[in-house]
PDB file of C-alpha atoms in Angstrom:
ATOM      1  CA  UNK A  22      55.922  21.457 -55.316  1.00  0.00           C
ATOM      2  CA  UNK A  23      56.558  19.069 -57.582  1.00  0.00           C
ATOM      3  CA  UNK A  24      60.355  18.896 -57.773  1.00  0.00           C
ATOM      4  CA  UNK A  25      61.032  17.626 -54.815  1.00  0.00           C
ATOM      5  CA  UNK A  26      58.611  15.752 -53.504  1.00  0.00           C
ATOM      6  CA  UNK A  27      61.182  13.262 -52.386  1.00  0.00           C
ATOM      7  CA  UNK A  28      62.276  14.442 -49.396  1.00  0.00           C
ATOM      8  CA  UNK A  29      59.427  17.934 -48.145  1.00  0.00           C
ATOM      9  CA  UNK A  30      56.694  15.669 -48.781  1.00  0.00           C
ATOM     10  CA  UNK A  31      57.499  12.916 -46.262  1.00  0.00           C
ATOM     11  CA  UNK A  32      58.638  15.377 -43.651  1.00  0.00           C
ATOM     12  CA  UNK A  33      55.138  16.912 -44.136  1.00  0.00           C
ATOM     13  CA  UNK A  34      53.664  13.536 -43.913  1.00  0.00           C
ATOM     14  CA  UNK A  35      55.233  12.984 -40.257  1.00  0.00           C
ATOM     15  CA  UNK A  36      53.094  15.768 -38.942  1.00  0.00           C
ATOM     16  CA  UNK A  37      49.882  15.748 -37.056  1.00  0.00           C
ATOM     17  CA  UNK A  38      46.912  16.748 -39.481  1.00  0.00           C
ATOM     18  CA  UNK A  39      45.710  19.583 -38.055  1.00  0.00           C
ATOM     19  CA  UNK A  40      42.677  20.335 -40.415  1.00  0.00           C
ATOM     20  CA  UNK A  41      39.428  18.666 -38.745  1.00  0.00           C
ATOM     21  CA  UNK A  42      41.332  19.579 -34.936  1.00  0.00           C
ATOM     22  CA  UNK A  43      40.595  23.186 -36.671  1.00  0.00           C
ATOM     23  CA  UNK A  44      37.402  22.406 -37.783  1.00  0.00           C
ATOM     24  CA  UNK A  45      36.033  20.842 -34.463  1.00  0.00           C
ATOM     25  CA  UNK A  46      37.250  23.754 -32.755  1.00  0.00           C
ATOM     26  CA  UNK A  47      35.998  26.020 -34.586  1.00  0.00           C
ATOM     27  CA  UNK A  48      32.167  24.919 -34.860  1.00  0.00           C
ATOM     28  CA  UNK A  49      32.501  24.581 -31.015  1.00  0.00           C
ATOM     29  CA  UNK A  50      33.657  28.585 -30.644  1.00  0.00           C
ATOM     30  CA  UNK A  51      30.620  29.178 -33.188  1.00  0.00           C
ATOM     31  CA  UNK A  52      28.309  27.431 -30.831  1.00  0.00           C
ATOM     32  CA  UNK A  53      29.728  28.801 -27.443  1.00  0.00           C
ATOM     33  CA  UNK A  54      29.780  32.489 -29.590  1.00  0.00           C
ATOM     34  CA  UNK A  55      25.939  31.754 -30.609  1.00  0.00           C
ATOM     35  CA  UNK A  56      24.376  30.440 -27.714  1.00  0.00           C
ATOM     36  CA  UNK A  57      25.996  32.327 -25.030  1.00  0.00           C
ATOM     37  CA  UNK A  58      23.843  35.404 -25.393  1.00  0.00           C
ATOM     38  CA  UNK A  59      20.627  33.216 -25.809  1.00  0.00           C
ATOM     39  CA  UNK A  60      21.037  31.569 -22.449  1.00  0.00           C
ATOM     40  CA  UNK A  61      18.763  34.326 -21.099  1.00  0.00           C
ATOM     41  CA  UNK A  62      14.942  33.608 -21.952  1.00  0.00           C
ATOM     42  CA  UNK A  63      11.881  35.340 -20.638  1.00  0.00           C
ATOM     43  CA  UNK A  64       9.111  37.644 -20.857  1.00  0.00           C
ATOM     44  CA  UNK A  65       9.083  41.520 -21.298  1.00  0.00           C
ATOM     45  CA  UNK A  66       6.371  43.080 -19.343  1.00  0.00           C
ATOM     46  CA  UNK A  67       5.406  46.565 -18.451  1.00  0.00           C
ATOM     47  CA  UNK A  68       4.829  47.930 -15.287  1.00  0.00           C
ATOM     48  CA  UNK A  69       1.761  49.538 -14.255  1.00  0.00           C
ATOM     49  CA  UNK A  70       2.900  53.603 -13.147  1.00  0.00           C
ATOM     50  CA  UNK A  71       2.200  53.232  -9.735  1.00  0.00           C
ATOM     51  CA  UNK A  72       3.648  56.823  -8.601  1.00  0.00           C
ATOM     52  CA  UNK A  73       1.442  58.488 -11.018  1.00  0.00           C
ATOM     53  CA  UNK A  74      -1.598  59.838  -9.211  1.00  0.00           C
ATOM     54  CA  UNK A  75      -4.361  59.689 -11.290  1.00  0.00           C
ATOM     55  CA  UNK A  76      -4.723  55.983 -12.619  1.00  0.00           C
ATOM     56  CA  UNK A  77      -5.247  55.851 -16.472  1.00  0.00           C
ATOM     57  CA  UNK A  78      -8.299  55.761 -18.168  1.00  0.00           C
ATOM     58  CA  UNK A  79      -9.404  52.727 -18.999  1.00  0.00           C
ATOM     59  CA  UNK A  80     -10.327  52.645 -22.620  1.00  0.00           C
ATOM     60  CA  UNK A  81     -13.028  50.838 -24.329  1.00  0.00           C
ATOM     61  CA  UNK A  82     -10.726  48.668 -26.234  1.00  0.00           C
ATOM     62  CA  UNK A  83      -8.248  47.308 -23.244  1.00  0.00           C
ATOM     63  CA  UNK A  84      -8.857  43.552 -22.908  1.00  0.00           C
ATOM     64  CA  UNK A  85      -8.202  42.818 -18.665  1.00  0.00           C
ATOM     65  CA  UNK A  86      -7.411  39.262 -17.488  1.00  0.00           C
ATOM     66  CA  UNK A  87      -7.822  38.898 -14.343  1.00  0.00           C
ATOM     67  CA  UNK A  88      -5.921  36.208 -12.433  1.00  0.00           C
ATOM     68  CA  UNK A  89      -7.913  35.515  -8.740  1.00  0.00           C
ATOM     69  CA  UNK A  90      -6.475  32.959  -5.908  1.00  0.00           C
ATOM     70  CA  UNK A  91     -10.199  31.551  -5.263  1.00  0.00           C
ATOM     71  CA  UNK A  92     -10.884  31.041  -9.154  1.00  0.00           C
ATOM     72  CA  UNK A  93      -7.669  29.467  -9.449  1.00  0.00           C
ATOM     73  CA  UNK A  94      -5.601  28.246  -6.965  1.00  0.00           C
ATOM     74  CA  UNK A  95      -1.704  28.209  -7.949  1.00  0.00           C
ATOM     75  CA  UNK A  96      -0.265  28.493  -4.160  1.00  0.00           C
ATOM     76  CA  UNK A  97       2.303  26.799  -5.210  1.00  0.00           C
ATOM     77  CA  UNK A  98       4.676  25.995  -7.795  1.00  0.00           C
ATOM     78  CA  UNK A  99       2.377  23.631 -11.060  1.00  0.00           C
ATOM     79  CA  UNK A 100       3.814  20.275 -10.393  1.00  0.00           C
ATOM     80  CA  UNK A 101       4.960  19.066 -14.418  1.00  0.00           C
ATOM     81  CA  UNK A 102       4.165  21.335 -17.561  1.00  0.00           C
ATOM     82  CA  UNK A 103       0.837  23.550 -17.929  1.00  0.00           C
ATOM     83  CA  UNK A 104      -1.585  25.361 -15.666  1.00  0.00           C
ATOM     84  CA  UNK A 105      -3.646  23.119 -13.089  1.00  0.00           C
ATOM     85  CA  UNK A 106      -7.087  22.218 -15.061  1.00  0.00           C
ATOM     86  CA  UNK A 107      -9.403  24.082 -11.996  1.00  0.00           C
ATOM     87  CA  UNK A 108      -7.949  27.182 -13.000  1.00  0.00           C
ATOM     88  CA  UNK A 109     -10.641  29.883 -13.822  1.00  0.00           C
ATOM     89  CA  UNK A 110      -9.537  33.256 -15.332  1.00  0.00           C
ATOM     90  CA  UNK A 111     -11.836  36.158 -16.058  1.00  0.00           C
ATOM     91  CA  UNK A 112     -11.245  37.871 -19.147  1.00  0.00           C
ATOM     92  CA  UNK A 113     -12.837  41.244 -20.564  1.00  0.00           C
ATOM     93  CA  UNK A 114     -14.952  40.041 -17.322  1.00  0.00           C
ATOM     94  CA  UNK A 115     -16.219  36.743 -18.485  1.00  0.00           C
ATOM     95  CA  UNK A 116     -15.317  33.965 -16.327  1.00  0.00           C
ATOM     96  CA  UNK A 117     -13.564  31.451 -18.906  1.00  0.00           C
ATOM     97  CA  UNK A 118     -11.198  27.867 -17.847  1.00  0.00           C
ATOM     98  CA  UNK A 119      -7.769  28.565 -18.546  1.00  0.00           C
ATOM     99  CA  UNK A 120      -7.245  26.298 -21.399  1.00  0.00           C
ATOM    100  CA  UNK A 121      -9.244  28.358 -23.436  1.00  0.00           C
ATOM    101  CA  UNK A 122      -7.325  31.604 -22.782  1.00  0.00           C
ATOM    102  CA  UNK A 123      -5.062  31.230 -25.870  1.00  0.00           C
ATOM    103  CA  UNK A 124      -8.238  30.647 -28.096  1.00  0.00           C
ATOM    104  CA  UNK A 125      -9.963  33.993 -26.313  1.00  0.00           C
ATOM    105  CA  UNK A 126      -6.977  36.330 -26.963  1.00  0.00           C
ATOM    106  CA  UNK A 127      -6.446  35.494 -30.150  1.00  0.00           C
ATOM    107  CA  UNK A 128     -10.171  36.111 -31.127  1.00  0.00           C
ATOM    108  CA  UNK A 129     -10.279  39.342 -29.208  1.00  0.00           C
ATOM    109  CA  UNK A 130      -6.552  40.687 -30.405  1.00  0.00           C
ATOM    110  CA  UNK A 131      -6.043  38.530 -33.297  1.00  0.00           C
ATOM    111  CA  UNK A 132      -7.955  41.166 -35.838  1.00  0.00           C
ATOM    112  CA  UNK A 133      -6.089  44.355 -33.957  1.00  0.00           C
ATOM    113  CA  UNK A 134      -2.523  45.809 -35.290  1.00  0.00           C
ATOM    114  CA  UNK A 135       0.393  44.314 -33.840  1.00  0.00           C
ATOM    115  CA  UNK A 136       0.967  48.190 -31.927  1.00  0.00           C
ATOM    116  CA  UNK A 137      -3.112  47.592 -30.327  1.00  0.00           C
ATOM    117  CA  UNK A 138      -2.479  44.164 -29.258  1.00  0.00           C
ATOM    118  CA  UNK A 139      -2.080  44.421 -25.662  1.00  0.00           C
ATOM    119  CA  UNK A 140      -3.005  42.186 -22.613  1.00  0.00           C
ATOM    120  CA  UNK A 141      -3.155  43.976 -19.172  1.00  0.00           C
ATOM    121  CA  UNK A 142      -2.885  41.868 -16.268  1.00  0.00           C
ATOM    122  CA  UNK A 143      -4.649  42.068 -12.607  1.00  0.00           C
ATOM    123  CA  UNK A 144      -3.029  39.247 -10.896  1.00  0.00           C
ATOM    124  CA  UNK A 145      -3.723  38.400  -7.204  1.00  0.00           C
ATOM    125  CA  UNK A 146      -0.607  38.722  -4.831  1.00  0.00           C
ATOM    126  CA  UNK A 147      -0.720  35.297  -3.281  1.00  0.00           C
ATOM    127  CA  UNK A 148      -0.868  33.705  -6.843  1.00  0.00           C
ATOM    128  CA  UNK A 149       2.826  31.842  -7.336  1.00  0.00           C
ATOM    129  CA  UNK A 150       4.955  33.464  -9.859  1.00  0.00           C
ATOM    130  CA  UNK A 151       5.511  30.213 -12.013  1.00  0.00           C
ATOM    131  CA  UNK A 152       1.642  30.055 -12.573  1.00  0.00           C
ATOM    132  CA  UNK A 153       1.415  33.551 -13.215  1.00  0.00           C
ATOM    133  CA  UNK A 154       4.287  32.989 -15.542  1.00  0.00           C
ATOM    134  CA  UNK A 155       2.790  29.993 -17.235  1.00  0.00           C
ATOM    135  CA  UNK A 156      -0.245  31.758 -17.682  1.00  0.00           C
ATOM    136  CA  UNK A 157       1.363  34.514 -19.460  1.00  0.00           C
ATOM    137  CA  UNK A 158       2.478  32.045 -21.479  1.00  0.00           C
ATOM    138  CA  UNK A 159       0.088  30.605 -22.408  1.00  0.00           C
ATOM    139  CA  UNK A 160      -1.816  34.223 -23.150  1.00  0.00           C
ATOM    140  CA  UNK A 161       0.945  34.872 -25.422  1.00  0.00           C
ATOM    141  CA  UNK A 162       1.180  31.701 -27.391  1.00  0.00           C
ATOM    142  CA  UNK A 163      -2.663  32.919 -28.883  1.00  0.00           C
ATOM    143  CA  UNK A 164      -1.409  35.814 -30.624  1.00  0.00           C
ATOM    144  CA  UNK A 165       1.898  37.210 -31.788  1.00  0.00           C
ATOM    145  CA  UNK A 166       3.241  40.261 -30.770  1.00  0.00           C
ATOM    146  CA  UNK A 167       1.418  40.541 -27.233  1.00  0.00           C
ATOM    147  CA  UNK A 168       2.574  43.619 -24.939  1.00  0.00           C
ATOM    148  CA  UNK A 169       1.792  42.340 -21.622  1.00  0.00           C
ATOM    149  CA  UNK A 170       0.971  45.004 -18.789  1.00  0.00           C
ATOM    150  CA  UNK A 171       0.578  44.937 -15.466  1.00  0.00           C
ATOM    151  CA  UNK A 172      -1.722  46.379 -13.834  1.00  0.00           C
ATOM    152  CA  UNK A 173      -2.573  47.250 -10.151  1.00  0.00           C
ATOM    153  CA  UNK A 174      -4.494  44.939  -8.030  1.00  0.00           C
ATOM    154  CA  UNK A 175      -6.608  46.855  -5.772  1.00  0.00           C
TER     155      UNK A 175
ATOM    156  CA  UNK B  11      67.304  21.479 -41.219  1.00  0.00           C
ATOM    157  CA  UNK B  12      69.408  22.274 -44.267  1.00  0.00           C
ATOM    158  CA  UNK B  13      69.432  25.889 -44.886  1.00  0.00           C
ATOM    159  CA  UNK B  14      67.514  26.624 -48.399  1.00  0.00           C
ATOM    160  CA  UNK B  15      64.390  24.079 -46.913  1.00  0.00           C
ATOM    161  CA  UNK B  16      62.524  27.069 -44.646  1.00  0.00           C
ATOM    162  CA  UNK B  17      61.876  28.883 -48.056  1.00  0.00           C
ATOM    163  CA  UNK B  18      59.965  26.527 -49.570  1.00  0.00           C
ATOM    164  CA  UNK B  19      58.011  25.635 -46.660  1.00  0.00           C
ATOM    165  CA  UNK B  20      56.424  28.968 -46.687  1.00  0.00           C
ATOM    166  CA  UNK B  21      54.834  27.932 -49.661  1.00  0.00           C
ATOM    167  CA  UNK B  22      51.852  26.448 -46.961  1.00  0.00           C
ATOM    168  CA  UNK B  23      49.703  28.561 -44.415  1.00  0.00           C
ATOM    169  CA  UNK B  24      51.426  28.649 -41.384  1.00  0.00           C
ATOM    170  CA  UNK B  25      47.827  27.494 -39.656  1.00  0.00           C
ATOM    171  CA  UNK B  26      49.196  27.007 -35.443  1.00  0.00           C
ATOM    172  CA  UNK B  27      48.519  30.434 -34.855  1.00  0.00           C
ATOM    173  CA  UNK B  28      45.447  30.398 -36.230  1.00  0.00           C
ATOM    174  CA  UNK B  29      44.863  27.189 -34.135  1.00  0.00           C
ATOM    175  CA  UNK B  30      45.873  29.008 -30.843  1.00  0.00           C
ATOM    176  CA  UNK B  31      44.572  32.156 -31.410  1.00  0.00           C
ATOM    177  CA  UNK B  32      40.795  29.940 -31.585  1.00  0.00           C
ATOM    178  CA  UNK B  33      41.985  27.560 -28.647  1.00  0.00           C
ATOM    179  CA  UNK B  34      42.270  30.361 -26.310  1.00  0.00           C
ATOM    180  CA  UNK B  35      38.851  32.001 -27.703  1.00  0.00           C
ATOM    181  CA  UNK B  36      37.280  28.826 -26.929  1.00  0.00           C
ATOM    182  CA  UNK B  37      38.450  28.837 -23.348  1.00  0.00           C
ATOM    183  CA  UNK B  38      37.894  31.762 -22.696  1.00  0.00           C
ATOM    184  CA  UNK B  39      34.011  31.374 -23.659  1.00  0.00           C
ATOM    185  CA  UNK B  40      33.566  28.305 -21.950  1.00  0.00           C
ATOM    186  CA  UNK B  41      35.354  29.857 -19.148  1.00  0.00           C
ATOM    187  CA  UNK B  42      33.164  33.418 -19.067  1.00  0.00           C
ATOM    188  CA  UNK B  43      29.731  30.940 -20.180  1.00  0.00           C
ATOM    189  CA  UNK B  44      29.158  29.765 -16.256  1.00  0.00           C
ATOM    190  CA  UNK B  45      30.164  33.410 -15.013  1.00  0.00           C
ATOM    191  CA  UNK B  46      27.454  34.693 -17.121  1.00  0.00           C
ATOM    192  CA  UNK B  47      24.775  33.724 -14.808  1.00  0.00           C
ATOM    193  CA  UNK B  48      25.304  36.086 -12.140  1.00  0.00           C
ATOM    194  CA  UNK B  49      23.556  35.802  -8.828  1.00  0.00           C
ATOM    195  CA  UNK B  50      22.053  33.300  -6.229  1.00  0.00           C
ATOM    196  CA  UNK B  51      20.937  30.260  -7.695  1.00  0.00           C
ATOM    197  CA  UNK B  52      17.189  30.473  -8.588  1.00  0.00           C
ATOM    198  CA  UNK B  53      15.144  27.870  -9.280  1.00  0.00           C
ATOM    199  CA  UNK B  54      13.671  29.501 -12.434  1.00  0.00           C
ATOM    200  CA  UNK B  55      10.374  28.816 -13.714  1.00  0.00           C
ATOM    201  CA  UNK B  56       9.386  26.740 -16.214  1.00  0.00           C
ATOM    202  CA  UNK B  57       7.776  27.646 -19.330  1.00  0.00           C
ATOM    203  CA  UNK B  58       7.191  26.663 -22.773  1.00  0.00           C
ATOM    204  CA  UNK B  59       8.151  28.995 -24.731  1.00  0.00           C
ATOM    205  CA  UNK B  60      10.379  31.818 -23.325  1.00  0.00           C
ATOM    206  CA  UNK B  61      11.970  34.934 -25.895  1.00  0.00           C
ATOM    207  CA  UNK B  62      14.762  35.785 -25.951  1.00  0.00           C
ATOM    208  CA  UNK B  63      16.504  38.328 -23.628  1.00  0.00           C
ATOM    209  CA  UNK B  64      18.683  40.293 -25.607  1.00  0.00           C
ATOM    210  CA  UNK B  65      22.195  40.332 -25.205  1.00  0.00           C
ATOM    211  CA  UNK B  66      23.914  41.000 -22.038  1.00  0.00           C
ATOM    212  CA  UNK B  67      24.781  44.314 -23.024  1.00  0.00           C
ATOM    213  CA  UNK B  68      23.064  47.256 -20.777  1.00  0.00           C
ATOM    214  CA  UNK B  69      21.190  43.966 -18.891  1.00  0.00           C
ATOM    215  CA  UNK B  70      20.867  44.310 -15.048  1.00  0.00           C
ATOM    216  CA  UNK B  71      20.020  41.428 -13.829  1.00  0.00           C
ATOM    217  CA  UNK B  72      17.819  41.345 -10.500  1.00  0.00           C
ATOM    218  CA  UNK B  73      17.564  38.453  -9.095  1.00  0.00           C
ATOM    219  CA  UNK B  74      14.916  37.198  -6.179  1.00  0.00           C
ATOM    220  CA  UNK B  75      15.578  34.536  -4.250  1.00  0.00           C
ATOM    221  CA  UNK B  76      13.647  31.229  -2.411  1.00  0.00           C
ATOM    222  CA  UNK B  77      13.616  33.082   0.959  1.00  0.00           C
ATOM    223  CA  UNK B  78      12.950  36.649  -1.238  1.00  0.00           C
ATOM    224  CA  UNK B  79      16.525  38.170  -0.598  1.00  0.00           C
ATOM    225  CA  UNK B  80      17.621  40.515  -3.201  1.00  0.00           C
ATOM    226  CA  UNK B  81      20.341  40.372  -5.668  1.00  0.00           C
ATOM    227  CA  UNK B  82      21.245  42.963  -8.114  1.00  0.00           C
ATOM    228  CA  UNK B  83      23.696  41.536 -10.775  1.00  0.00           C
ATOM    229  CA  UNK B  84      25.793  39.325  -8.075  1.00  0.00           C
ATOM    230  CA  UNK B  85      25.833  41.051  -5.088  1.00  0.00           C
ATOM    231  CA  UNK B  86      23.248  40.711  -2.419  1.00  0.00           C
ATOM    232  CA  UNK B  87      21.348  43.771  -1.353  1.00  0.00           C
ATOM    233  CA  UNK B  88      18.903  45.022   1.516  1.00  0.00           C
ATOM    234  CA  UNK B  89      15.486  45.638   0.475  1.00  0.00           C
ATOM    235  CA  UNK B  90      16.150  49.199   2.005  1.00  0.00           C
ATOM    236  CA  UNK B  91      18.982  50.075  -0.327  1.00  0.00           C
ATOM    237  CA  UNK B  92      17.621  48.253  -3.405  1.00  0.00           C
ATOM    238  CA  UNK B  93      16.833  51.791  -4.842  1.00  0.00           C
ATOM    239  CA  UNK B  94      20.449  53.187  -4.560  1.00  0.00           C
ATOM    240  CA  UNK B  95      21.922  50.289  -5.335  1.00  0.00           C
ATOM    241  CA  UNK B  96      19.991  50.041  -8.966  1.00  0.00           C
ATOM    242  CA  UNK B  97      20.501  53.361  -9.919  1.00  0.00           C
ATOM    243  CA  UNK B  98      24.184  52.935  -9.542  1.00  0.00           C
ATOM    244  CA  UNK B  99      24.044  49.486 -11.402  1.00  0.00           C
ATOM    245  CA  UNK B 100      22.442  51.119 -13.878  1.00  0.00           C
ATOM    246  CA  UNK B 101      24.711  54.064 -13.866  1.00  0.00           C
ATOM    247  CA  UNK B 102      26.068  55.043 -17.422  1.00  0.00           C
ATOM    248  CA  UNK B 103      24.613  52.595 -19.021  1.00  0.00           C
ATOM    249  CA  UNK B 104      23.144  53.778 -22.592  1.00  0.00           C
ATOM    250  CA  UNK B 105      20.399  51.496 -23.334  1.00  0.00           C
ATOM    251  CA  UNK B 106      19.776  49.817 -19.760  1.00  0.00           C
ATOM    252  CA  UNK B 107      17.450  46.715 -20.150  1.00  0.00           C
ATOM    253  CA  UNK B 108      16.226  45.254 -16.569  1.00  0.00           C
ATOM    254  CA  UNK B 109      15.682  41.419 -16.316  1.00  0.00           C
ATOM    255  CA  UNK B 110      14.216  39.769 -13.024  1.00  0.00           C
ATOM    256  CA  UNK B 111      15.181  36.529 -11.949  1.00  0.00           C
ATOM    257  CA  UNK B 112      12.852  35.248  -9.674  1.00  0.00           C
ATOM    258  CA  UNK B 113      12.393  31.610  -7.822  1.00  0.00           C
ATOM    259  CA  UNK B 114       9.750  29.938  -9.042  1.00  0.00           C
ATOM    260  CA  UNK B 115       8.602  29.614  -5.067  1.00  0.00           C
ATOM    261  CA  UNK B 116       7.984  33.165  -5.015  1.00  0.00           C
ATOM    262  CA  UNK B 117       4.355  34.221  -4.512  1.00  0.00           C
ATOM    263  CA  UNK B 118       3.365  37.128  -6.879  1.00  0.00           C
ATOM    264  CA  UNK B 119       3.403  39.551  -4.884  1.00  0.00           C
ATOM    265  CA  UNK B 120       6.990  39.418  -3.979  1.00  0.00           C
ATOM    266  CA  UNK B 121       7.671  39.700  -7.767  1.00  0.00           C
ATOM    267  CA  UNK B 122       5.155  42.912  -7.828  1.00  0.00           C
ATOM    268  CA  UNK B 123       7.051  45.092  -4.843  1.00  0.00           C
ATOM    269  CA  UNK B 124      10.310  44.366  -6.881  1.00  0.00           C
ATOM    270  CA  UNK B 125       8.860  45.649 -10.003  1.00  0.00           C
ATOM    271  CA  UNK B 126       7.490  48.729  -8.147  1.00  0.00           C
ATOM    272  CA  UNK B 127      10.308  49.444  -6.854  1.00  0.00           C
ATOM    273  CA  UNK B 128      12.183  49.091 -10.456  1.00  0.00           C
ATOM    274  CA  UNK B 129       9.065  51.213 -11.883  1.00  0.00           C
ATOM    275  CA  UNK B 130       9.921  54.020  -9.197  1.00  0.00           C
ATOM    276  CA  UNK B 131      13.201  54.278 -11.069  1.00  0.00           C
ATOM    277  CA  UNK B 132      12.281  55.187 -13.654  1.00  0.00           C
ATOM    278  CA  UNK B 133      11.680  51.676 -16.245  1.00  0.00           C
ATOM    279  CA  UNK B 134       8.427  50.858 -17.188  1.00  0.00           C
ATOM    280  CA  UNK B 135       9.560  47.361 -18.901  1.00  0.00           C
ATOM    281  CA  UNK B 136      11.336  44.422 -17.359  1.00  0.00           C
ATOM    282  CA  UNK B 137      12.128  41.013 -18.678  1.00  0.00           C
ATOM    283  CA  UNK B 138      10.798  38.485 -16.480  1.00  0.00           C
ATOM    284  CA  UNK B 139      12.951  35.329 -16.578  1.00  0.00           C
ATOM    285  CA  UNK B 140      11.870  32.144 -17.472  1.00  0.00           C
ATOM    286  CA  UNK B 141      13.351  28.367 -18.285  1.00  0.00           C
ATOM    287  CA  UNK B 142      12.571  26.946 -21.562  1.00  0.00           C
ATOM    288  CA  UNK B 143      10.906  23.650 -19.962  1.00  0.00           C
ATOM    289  CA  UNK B 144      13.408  20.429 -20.341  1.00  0.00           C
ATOM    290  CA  UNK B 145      15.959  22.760 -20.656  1.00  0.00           C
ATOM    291  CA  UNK B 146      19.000  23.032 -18.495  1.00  0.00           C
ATOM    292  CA  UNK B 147      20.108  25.896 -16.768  1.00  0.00           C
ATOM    293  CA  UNK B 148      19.603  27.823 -13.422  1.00  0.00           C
TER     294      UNK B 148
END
């Protein structure tokens, strides 16, 4: 492009440069494109089979947490981050704060295949959901890979 | 514009197409980003460490209100029709992946009769929703 550089390259020079517009623009799209799926976070749970008649057996090996309203006492939505320090979970029927939960599971499940590592889940009705959901939470930050079940409160 | 110039401008990419063809992708995600969240408001719950959700492909979203009204994807539904209603949300769907969004207000056991009823059709997993804490987001 040489040969006439004269007058093509000052015409060129009178335009916008459109290069880092482009580039802006297109790490934005790659952001929108990335994070708009992730916007959705949460937890997968299973639910217990409550139009089956016969509940299942309950095997040796299933580790229950149970969740009471007396032991501890989320009515309402946790004011700030974490799980109120009176709370009192029983698990595999010892009665155990809730701080230690993470330390618990992962002692209990921790030596199990990722498949066997499974955390069912009584949880009293008049519990609030955020607690419950904090405290599944915090169950699952113990161990990796944690299937957590439901299971019917009687 | 003498004739003979257009030739040699070839020589460069012509790069304003390109440029418009990503403008309008841009708007168009941040114009379909907001409309993502379908449903009431909720106040989700805060947690520390939420997974992922998939993508929105095959997701129902059920949503639960402060006052425990029902919402399946965006439209409101009675608690006596939330059966019927499902089923047809789910309808074709190939892989059908059920999330619930529900107000961190909620007692438990409002979260439990939805998931019962979502059990009685037929899922045995759901994603319950959650809010990365000091994140944005409804």
């Amino acid at each position: 492009m040489q040969f006439n550089s004269n007058d093509s390259g000052s015409t060129l020079q009178s335009e916008i440069n459109i290069t880092p517009l482009v580039d802006v623009v297109l790490v934005l799209l790659i952001i929108f494109m990335v994070v708009v799926p992730l916007l959705i976070e949460g937890y997968d749970v299973d639910i217990p089979r409550a139009s089956a008649d016969t509940l299942p057996q309950v095997a040796e090996s299933q580790l229950i947490l149970s969740i009471g309203s007396a032991a501890c006492p989320i009515l309402s939505p946790p004011t700030g981050e974490g799980i109120p320090k009176d709370c009192q979970v029983t698990l595999a029927d010892q009665k155990i704060p809730v701080a230690e939960l993470p330390a618990r599971v992962a002692s209990i499940l921790g030596g199990r295949p990722a498949e066997q590592r499974a955390l069912f889940l009584a949880v009293d009705d008049r519990l609030n959901y955020e607690g419950v959901l904090r405290i599944i939470d915090l169950a699952k930050s113990g161990v990796e890979d944690l299937k957590i079940e439901f299971v019917a409160t009687n | 514009m003498r004739l003979g110039e257009p030739a040699r401008m070839q020589a460069a990419i012509n790069i304003t197409p390109l440029v418009d063809v990503v403008l309008v992708l841009l708007i168009i995600f941040m114009v379909m980003a907001p409309q993502m969240r379908k449903g009431p408001d909720v106040n989700l719950p805060n947690t520390t460490k939420p997974n992922s959700q998939g993508d929105e492909r095959g997701r129902i979203l059920v949503s639960i209100d402060e006052a425990g009204g029902l919402w399946i994807n965006d439209q409101p539904v009675a608690a006596e029709h939330f059966d019927e209603t499902l089923r047809a949300a789910v309808g074709a769907e190939t892989n059908p992946k059920i999330v619930i969004r529900g107000d961190a207000k909620l007692n438990f056991r409002e979260v439990r009769e939805v998931m019962i009823a979502i059990e009685q059709e037929g899922f045995r997993g759901v994603g319950l929703i959650a809010k990365r804490a000091g994140a944005e987001g409804k």
